[in-house]
């Protein structure tokens, strides 16, 4: 069902976790979702589950050329995001910083920071002519505090806070960029950090019941605000 005030929503990292739960929630409310992930299997399942006007693509956000081609396809299709959710991210395997390999460290930086910049670089120019739209860069409690064994991840989420607040100062009037701490949710990422204890936190579906309507309320006045799901107001 597509409704009159249907928004066009771009979500990175829709294979599973929060990205998938948001895609389900927005589509159920009549909005149009374009999403990406690295998993061809997940993208294929989403394509079979949701046809046009929704669109799912295999895109690795850390690869600038793939993001460029994705944005070009959006431009050709006339898809301009009203809401751009930079959700895709990785966490390092729990370890003290000195035991994290250079490859793993670089990969976390490439996805969590460069990936966000790549998406902004190629999709923001589609949004600018309308001076309208909201960019939400997923941060974390670990973008505002720290814990041991997740130093690379913390570094990226603190970076997202700064990157987003600086971007907010660059945007024309009418647009917004916000760093968002989604809260603590039982996803693969949380299982990697917390093990079985992750089971005591809400599922992505439960989380999305509050997060999806909240995300739809964001607008120009929120520009530059560091937000947290469940602490809106
Ligand atoms: N869960 C929490 O409690 C929590 C707390 C604070 C912040 N967050 C943030 O919330 C966001 C979602 O987290 P989550 O818990 O849902 O994580 P998740 O369950 O690990 O899911 C991550 C998603 O990102 C995708 N992804 C990873 N690397 C990618 C890449 N290079 N290109 C495109 N897609 C990629 C994954 O799909 P593929 O593997 O198919 O690519 C997957 O769909 C992240 O930004 C995370 O840092 C989560």
Coordinates of C-alpha atoms and ligand atoms in Angstrom, one line a residue:
X1 CA 0.0 0.0 0.0
X2 CA 1.5 3.4 -1.1
X3 CA -0.1 6.4 0.5
X4 CA -0.2 10.0 -0.4
X5 CA 2.5 11.3 1.9
X6 CA 4.7 8.3 1.2
X7 CA 8.4 9.1 1.8
X8 CA 11.4 7.7 -0.2
X9 CA 13.7 6.1 2.3
X10 CA 17.3 4.9 1.7
X11 CA 18.7 2.4 4.2
X12 CA 22.1 0.9 4.1
X13 CA 22.6 -2.6 5.7
X14 CA 19.1 -4.1 5.3
X15 CA 20.2 -7.7 5.2
X16 CA 19.3 -8.2 8.9
X17 CA 19.3 -6.5 12.3
X18 CA 18.0 -2.9 12.6
X19 CA 18.2 -2.3 8.9
X20 CA 15.8 -5.1 8.1
X21 CA 13.4 -4.2 10.9
X22 CA 13.3 -0.6 9.7
X23 CA 12.7 -1.7 6.1
X24 CA 9.8 -3.8 7.3
X25 CA 8.4 -1.0 9.4
X26 CA 8.6 1.7 6.7
X27 CA 7.1 -0.5 4.0
X28 CA 4.2 -1.6 6.3
X29 CA 3.5 2.2 6.7
X30 CA 3.3 2.8 3.0
X31 CA 6.7 4.3 2.4
X32 CA 9.1 3.4 -0.4
X33 CA 12.4 1.8 0.6
X34 CA 15.7 1.4 -1.3
X35 CA 18.1 -0.7 0.6
X36 CA 21.5 -2.4 0.3
X37 CA 23.7 -5.0 1.9
X38 CA 26.6 -7.2 0.9
X39 CA 24.7 -10.4 1.1
X40 CA 23.3 -11.4 -2.3
X41 CA 21.1 -14.0 -0.6
X42 CA 19.4 -11.4 1.6
X43 CA 19.0 -9.0 -1.2
X44 CA 17.4 -11.7 -3.3
X45 CA 15.0 -12.6 -0.6
X46 CA 14.0 -9.0 -0.1
X47 CA 13.4 -8.6 -3.9
X48 CA 11.1 -11.6 -3.8
X49 CA 9.3 -10.3 -0.7
X50 CA 8.9 -6.7 -1.8
X51 CA 8.7 -5.7 -5.5
X52 CA 8.6 -2.2 -7.0
X53 CA 8.6 0.6 -6.0
X54 CA 11.0 -0.9 -3.4
X55 CA 14.5 -1.7 -4.6
X56 CA 17.2 -3.8 -3.0
X57 CA 20.8 -4.0 -4.3
X58 CA 24.0 -5.7 -3.4
X59 CA 26.2 -2.8 -2.5
X60 CA 29.3 -2.7 -0.2
X61 CA 29.2 0.8 1.2
X62 CA 32.9 0.8 1.8
X63 CA 33.4 0.7 -2.0
X64 CA 33.0 4.2 -3.4
X65 CA 32.4 2.9 -7.0
X66 CA 29.6 0.6 -5.9
X67 CA 27.9 3.4 -4.0
X68 CA 28.4 5.8 -7.0
X69 CA 26.7 3.3 -9.3
X70 CA 23.9 2.7 -6.8
X71 CA 23.2 6.5 -6.6
X72 CA 23.3 6.7 -10.4
X73 CA 20.6 4.0 -10.6
X74 CA 18.5 6.0 -8.1
X75 CA 18.9 9.1 -10.1
X76 CA 17.8 7.4 -13.3
X77 CA 14.8 5.9 -11.5
X78 CA 13.9 9.4 -10.0
X79 CA 14.4 8.1 -6.5
X80 CA 15.5 11.0 -4.2
X81 CA 15.7 10.1 -0.5
X82 CA 13.5 12.1 1.9
X83 CA 15.2 10.1 4.7
X84 CA 18.7 8.6 4.3
X85 CA 19.6 6.1 7.0
X86 CA 23.3 5.3 7.2
X87 CA 22.8 2.1 9.3
X88 CA 25.4 -0.4 7.9
X89 CA 28.3 -1.0 10.2
X90 CA 30.6 -3.6 11.6
X91 CA 32.0 -4.2 15.1
X92 CA 35.5 -5.6 15.7
X93 CA 35.7 -9.0 17.5
X94 CA 36.1 -8.3 21.2
X95 CA 39.8 -7.8 21.8
X96 CA 42.1 -5.2 23.4
X97 CA 43.3 -2.8 20.7
X98 CA 46.8 -4.2 20.5
X99 CA 45.3 -7.6 19.5
X100 CA 43.2 -6.3 16.7
X101 CA 44.9 -7.0 13.3
X102 CA 45.6 -4.1 11.0
X103 CA 43.2 -5.7 8.4
X104 CA 40.3 -5.9 10.9
X105 CA 40.9 -2.4 12.2
X106 CA 41.0 -0.9 8.6
X107 CA 37.8 -2.8 7.7
X108 CA 35.9 -1.4 10.6
X109 CA 37.0 2.1 9.6
X110 CA 36.3 1.6 5.9
X111 CA 32.7 0.5 6.6
X112 CA 31.7 2.6 9.6
X113 CA 33.3 5.9 8.5
X114 CA 34.2 5.8 4.8
X115 CA 31.0 4.0 4.0
X116 CA 29.0 6.8 5.5
X117 CA 31.0 9.4 3.6
X118 CA 30.6 7.4 0.4
X119 CA 26.8 7.3 0.7
X120 CA 26.7 11.0 1.6
X121 CA 29.0 11.9 -1.3
X122 CA 26.8 10.2 -3.9
X123 CA 23.3 10.6 -2.6
X124 CA 23.4 14.1 -1.1
X125 CA 23.7 15.7 -4.5
X126 CA 20.4 14.1 -5.4
X127 CA 18.8 15.7 -2.4
X128 CA 20.4 19.2 -2.5
X129 CA 18.4 20.7 -5.4
X130 CA 15.2 20.3 -3.3
X131 CA 16.9 21.6 -0.1
X132 CA 14.9 18.9 1.7
X133 CA 15.6 15.7 3.5
X134 CA 17.1 14.2 6.6
X135 CA 20.3 12.2 6.9
X136 CA 20.6 9.9 10.0
X137 CA 24.0 8.5 10.7
X138 CA 23.8 5.6 13.1
X139 CA 26.0 6.2 16.0
X140 CA 25.9 4.3 19.3
X141 CA 26.1 4.6 23.1
X142 CA 29.8 3.8 22.2
X143 CA 29.9 7.0 20.2
X144 CA 29.4 9.0 23.4
X145 CA 31.0 6.6 26.0
X146 CA 33.5 3.8 25.8
X147 CA 34.1 0.2 26.8
X148 CA 37.1 -2.1 26.7
X149 CA 37.6 -4.5 23.7
X150 CA 35.6 -2.4 21.2
X151 CA 38.1 0.4 20.7
X152 CA 38.0 0.4 16.9
X153 CA 34.2 0.4 16.9
X154 CA 34.2 3.2 19.5
X155 CA 36.6 5.2 17.4
X156 CA 34.3 5.0 14.4
X157 CA 31.2 6.0 16.3
X158 CA 32.9 8.9 18.0
X159 CA 33.9 9.9 14.4
X160 CA 30.4 9.6 13.2
X161 CA 29.2 12.1 15.9
X162 CA 31.8 14.7 14.7
X163 CA 31.4 14.0 11.0
X164 CA 27.6 14.4 11.3
X165 CA 27.7 17.5 13.3
X166 CA 30.1 19.1 10.9
X167 CA 28.0 18.0 8.0
X168 CA 25.0 19.6 9.7
X169 CA 26.7 23.0 9.5
X170 CA 27.3 22.5 5.8
X171 CA 23.7 21.7 4.8
X172 CA 21.4 24.3 3.3
X173 CA 18.4 25.4 5.3
X174 CA 15.6 22.9 5.1
X175 CA 17.8 19.8 5.5
X176 CA 19.0 18.0 8.6
X177 CA 21.9 15.6 9.5
X178 CA 21.7 13.8 12.9
X179 CA 23.8 11.3 14.7
X180 CA 21.5 8.7 16.2
X181 CA 22.2 6.3 19.1
X182 CA 19.6 3.5 18.5
X183 CA 19.8 2.1 22.0
X184 CA 20.7 -1.5 22.8
X185 CA 19.1 -4.2 20.6
X186 CA 19.5 -7.9 20.3
X187 CA 21.1 -8.2 16.9
X188 CA 24.1 -10.2 15.4
X189 CA 26.3 -7.2 16.3
X190 CA 25.2 -7.2 19.9
X191 CA 25.7 -11.0 20.1
X192 CA 29.2 -10.4 19.0
X193 CA 29.8 -8.0 21.8
X194 CA 27.6 -9.4 24.6
X195 CA 27.3 -13.1 23.8
X196 CA 24.1 -14.7 25.2
X197 CA 23.5 -11.7 27.4
X198 CA 22.2 -9.9 24.3
X199 CA 19.0 -12.0 24.7
X200 CA 17.9 -9.7 27.5
X201 CA 17.6 -6.7 25.1
X202 CA 14.6 -6.0 22.7
X203 CA 14.5 -7.7 19.3
X204 CA 14.9 -5.5 16.2
X205 CA 11.2 -5.8 15.5
X206 CA 10.2 -4.6 19.0
X207 CA 12.7 -1.7 18.7
X208 CA 11.3 -0.7 15.3
X209 CA 7.8 -0.2 16.7
X210 CA 9.1 2.9 18.4
X211 CA 12.1 3.8 16.2
X212 CA 10.3 3.9 12.8
X213 CA 7.6 6.4 13.8
X214 CA 10.3 8.4 15.6
X215 CA 12.5 8.5 12.5
X216 CA 9.5 9.8 10.5
X217 CA 9.2 12.8 12.8
X218 CA 12.7 14.1 12.1
X219 CA 13.0 17.3 10.2
X220 CA 15.0 20.5 9.5
X221 CA 14.8 21.6 13.1
X222 CA 16.6 18.6 14.3
X223 CA 19.7 19.5 12.3
X224 CA 22.9 18.8 14.3
X225 CA 21.2 17.3 17.3
X226 CA 22.7 14.2 18.8
X227 CA 19.6 12.0 19.3
X228 CA 18.8 8.7 21.0
X229 CA 15.9 6.4 20.2
X230 CA 13.6 6.4 23.2
X231 CA 14.8 9.8 24.5
X232 CA 13.1 12.0 22.0
X233 CA 11.6 15.3 22.9
Ligands
LIG1 N1 22.4 -3.5 18.0 C1 22.7 -2.6 18.8 O1 22.5 -2.7 20.1 C2 23.4 -1.3 18.4 C3 23.7 -0.4 19.4 C4 24.3 0.8 19.0 C5 24.5 1.1 17.7 N2 24.1 0.2 16.7 C6 24.3 0.6 15.3 O2 23.1 0.3 14.6 C7 23.4 -0.1 13.2 C8 22.8 -1.4 12.9 O3 23.4 -2.4 13.8 P1 22.8 -3.9 13.9 O4 22.9 -4.2 15.3 O5 21.6 -4.0 13.1 O6 24.0 -4.7 13.2 P2 24.0 -6.1 12.4 O7 22.9 -6.9 12.9 O8 25.4 -6.6 12.5 O9 23.6 -5.7 10.9 C9 24.5 -4.9 10.2 C10 24.0 -4.7 8.8 O10 24.9 -3.9 8.0 C11 25.2 -4.6 6.8 N3 26.5 -4.3 6.4 C12 27.7 -4.5 7.1 N4 28.7 -4.1 6.3 C13 28.2 -3.6 5.2 C14 28.8 -3.0 4.1 N5 30.1 -2.9 3.9 N6 28.0 -2.6 3.1 C15 26.7 -2.7 3.2 N7 26.1 -3.3 4.2 C16 26.8 -3.7 5.2 C17 24.9 -6.1 7.1 O11 24.6 -6.8 6.0 P3 25.6 -7.6 5.1 O12 26.4 -8.5 6.0 O13 24.8 -8.4 4.1 O14 26.4 -6.6 4.4 C18 23.7 -6.0 8.1 O15 22.5 -5.8 7.3 C19 24.9 0.0 13.2 O16 25.3 1.2 12.7 C20 25.4 -0.2 14.6 O17 26.7 0.3 14.8 C21 23.5 -1.0 17.0

